[in-house]
Coordinates of C-alpha atoms and ligand atoms in Angstrom, one line a residue:
X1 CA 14.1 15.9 -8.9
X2 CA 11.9 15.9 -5.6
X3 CA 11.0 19.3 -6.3
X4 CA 9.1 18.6 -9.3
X5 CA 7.8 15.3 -7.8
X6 CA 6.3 17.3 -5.0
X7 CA 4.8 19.8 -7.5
X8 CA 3.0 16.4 -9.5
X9 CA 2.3 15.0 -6.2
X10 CA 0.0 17.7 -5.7
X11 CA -1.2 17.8 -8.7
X12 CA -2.3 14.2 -7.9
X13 CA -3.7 15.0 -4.5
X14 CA -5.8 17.4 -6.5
X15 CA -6.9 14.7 -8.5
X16 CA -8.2 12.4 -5.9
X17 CA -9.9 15.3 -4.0
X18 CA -11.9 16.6 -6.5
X19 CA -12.8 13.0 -7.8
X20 CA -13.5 11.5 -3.9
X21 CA -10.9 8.9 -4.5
X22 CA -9.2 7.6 -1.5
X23 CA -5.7 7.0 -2.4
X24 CA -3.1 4.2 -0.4
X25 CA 0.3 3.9 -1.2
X26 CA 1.0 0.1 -0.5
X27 CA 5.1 -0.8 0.4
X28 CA 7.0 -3.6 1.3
X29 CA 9.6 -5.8 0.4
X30 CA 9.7 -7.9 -3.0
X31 CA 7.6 -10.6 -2.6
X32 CA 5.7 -9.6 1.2
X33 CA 2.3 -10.1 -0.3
X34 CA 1.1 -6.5 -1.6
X35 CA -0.8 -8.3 -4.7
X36 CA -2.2 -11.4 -2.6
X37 CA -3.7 -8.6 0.1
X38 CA -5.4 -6.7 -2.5
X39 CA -6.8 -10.1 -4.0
X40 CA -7.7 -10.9 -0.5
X41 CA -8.9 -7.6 0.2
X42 CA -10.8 -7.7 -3.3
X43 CA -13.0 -10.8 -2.1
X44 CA -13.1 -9.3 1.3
X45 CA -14.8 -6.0 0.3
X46 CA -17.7 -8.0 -1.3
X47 CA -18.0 -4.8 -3.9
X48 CA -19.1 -2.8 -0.8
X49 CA -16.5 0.3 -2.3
X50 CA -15.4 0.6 -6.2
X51 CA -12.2 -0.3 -6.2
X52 CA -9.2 0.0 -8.5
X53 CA -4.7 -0.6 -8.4
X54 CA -1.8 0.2 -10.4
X55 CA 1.3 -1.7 -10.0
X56 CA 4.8 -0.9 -9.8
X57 CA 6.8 -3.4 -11.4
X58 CA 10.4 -3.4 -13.0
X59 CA 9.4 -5.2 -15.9
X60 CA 6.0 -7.1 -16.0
X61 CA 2.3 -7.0 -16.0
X62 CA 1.8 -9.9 -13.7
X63 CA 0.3 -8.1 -10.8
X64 CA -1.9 -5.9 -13.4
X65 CA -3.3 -9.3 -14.6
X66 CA -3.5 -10.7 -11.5
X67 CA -5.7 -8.0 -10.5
X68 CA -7.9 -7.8 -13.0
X69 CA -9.0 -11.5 -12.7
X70 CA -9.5 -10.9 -9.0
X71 CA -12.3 -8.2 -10.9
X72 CA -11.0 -4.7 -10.4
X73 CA -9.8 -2.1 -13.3
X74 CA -5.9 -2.6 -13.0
X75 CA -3.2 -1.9 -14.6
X76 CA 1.0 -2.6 -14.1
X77 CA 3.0 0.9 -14.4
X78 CA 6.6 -0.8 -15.7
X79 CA 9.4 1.5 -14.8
X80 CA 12.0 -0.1 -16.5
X81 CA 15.2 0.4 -13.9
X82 CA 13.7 2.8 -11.3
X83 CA 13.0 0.8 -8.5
X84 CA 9.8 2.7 -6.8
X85 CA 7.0 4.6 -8.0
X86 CA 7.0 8.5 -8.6
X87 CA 3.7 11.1 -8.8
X88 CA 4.4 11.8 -12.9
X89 CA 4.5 7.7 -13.4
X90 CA 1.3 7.7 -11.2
X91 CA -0.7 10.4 -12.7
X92 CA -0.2 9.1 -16.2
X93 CA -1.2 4.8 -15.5
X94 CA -4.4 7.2 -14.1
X95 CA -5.3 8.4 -16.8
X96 CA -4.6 5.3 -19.1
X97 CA -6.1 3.3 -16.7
X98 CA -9.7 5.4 -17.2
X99 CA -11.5 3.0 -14.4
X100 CA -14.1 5.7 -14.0
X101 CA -15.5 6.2 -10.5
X102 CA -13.2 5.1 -7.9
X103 CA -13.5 5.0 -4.4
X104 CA -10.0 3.4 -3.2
X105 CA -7.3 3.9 -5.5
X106 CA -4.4 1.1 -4.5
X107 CA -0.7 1.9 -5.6
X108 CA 1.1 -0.9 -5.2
X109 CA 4.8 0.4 -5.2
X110 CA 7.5 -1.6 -6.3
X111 CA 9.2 -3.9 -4.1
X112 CA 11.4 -2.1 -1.9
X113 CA 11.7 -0.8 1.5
X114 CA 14.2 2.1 0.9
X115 CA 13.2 4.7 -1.9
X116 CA 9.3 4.3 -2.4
X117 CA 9.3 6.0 1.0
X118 CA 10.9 9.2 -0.2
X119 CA 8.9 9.7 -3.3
X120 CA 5.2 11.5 -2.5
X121 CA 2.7 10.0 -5.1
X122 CA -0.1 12.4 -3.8
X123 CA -1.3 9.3 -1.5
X124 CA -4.1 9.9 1.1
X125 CA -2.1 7.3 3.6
X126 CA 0.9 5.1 3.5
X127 CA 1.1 1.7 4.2
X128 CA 4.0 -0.6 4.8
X129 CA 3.3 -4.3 3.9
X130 CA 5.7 -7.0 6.2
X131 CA 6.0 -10.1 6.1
X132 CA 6.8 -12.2 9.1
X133 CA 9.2 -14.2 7.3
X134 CA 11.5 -11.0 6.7
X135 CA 12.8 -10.5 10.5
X136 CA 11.5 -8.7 13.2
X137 CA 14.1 -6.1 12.9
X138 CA 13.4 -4.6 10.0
X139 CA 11.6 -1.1 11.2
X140 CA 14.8 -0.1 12.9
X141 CA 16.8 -1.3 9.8
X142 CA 14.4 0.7 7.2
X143 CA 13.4 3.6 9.1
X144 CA 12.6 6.0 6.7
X145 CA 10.4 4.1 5.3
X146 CA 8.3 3.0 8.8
X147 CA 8.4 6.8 9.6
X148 CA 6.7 7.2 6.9
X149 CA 3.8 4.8 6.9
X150 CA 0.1 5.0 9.0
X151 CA -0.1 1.6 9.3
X152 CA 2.0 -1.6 9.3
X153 CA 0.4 -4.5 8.2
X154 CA 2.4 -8.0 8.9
X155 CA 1.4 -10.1 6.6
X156 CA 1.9 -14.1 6.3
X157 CA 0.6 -15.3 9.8
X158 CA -0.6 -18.2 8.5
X159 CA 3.5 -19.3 8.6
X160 CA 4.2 -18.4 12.6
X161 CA 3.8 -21.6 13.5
X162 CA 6.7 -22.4 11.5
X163 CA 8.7 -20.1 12.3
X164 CA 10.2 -21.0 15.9
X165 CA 12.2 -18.0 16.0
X166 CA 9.7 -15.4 15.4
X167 CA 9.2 -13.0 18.5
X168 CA 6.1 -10.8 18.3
X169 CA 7.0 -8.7 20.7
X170 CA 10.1 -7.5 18.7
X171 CA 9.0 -6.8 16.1
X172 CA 6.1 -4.8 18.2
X173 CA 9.0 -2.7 19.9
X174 CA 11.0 -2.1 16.7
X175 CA 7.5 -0.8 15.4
X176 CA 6.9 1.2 18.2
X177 CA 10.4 2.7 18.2
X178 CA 9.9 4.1 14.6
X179 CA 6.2 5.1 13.6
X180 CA 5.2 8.1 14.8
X181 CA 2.1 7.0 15.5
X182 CA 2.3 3.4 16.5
X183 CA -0.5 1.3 14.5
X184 CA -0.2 -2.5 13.0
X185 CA -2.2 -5.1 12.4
X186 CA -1.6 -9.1 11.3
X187 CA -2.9 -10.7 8.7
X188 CA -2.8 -13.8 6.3
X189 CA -4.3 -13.6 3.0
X190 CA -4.1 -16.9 2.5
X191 CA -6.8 -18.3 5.5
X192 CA -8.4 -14.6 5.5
X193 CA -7.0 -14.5 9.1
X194 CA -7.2 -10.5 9.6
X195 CA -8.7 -9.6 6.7
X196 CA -11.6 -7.8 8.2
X197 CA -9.8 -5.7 10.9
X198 CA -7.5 -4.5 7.6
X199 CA -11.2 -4.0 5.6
X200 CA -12.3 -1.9 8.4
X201 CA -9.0 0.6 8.6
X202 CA -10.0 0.9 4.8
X203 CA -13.9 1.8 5.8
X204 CA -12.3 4.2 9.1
X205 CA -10.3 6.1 6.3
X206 CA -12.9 6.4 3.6
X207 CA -15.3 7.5 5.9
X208 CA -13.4 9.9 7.8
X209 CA -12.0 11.3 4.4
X210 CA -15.4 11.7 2.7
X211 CA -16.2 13.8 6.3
X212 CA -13.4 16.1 5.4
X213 CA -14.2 16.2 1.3
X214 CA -16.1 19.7 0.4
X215 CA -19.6 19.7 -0.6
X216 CA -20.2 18.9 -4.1
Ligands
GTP301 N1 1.6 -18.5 3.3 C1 1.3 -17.3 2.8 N2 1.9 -16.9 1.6 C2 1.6 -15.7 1.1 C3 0.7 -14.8 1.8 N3 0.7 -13.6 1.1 C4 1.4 -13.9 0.0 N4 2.0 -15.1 0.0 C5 2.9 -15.7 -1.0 O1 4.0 -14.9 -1.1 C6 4.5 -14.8 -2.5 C7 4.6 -13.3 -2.9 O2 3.3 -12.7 -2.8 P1 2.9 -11.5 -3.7 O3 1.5 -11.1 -3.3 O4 3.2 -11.7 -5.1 O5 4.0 -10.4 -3.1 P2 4.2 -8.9 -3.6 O6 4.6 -8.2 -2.4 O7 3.1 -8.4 -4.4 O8 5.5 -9.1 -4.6 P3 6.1 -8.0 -5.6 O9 5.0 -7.3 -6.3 O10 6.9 -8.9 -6.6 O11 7.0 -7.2 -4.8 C8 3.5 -15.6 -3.3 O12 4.0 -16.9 -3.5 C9 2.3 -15.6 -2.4 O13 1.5 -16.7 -2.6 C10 0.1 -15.2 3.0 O14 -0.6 -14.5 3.7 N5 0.5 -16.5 3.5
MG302 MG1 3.0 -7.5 -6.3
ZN303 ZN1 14.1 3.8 -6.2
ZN304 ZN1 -4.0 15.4 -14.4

């Protein structure tokens, strides 16, 4: 089964590079806020890049819709039982999808912080969305998946000061302990708290990916 997943994973990544499409595979937990950061990062953006999602969802088109108002093409891939996305599911909402020119492509897997990690979608990066209700341990609970993932982002700060218990610097050591290459940043999409430095790791990887595109 990963075998052939791998084999439409590339077929995907062959997709994005020939059509300049920046591709980030957005994880987390059910409920974290993957939808509310792309309709934060929606208003954010300002229509400075085209932008466009698909949604992993069980059984519903909620985030699709909810995406759509926020103004981007959108659509919710429903899989039914499977509980994350996989390259064939991908490439196909693509093509039904038909948002013409994109420059960010958002997969919003389904909520989970086990299996989305283990299936390749043809992504350009990986990103694992937290929440700082969720505990501070989870990196070293879920490893796979935050050995997977370029960037962390902790989502929710708007609640810390609710939240006596919550020790930053925990859940900065379990991060460390477990990505390869160490990199998180905090945001709340609710006040917008954050929003920019996440806008500008977006800019950081289009850029440096349209360096590395071929002439055309
Ligand atoms: N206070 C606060 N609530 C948030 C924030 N982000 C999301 N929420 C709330 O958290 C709940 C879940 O947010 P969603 O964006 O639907 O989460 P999701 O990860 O897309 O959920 P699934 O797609 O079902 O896995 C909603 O009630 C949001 O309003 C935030 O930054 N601050
Ligand atoms: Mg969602
Ligand atoms: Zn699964
Ligand atoms: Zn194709």
């Amino acid at each position: 089964v990963l075998a052939r997943n791998d084999r439409e994973a590339a077929h995907n990544r062959e997709h994005f590079q020939t059509e300049g499409i920046v591709a980030v595979n957005l994880m987390g937990s059910p409920g974290s806020g993957k939808t509310a950061l792309l309709e934060a990062t929606v208003r954010a953006m300002r229509g400075r890049h085209r932008l466009a999602a698909v949604s992993g969802d069980l059984a519903t088109d909620h985030d699709g819709a909810r995406l759509r108002s926020a103004g981007i093409p959108s659509l919710s891939i429903t899989t039914g039982t499977a509980c994350h996305l996989d390259a064939r599911l991908v490439h196909d909402a693509l093509h039904r999808l038909d948002a013409g020119p994109v420059d960010i492509l958002f997969i919003e897997n389904v909520g989970n912080l086990v299996c989305p990690a283990i299936y390749d979608l043809g992504q350009t990066a990986n990103v694992v969305v937290l929440s700082v209700t969720e505990g501070e341990d989870k990196p070293l609970k879920y490893p796979v998946m935050f050995r997977k993932v370029d960037l962390v982002v902790v989502t929710k700060a708007d609640l810390i000061p609710h939240l006596p218990g919550f020790r930053r610097e925990v859940l900065d050591d379990a991060i460390r302990r477990t990505m390869p290459v160490p990199r998180a940043l905090t945001v709340s999409s609710v006040t917008g708290e954050g929003v920019h430095a996440w806008v500008a790791w977006l800019d950081e990887l289009r850029a440096t990916r349209a360096a590395e595109a071929p002439e055309r």
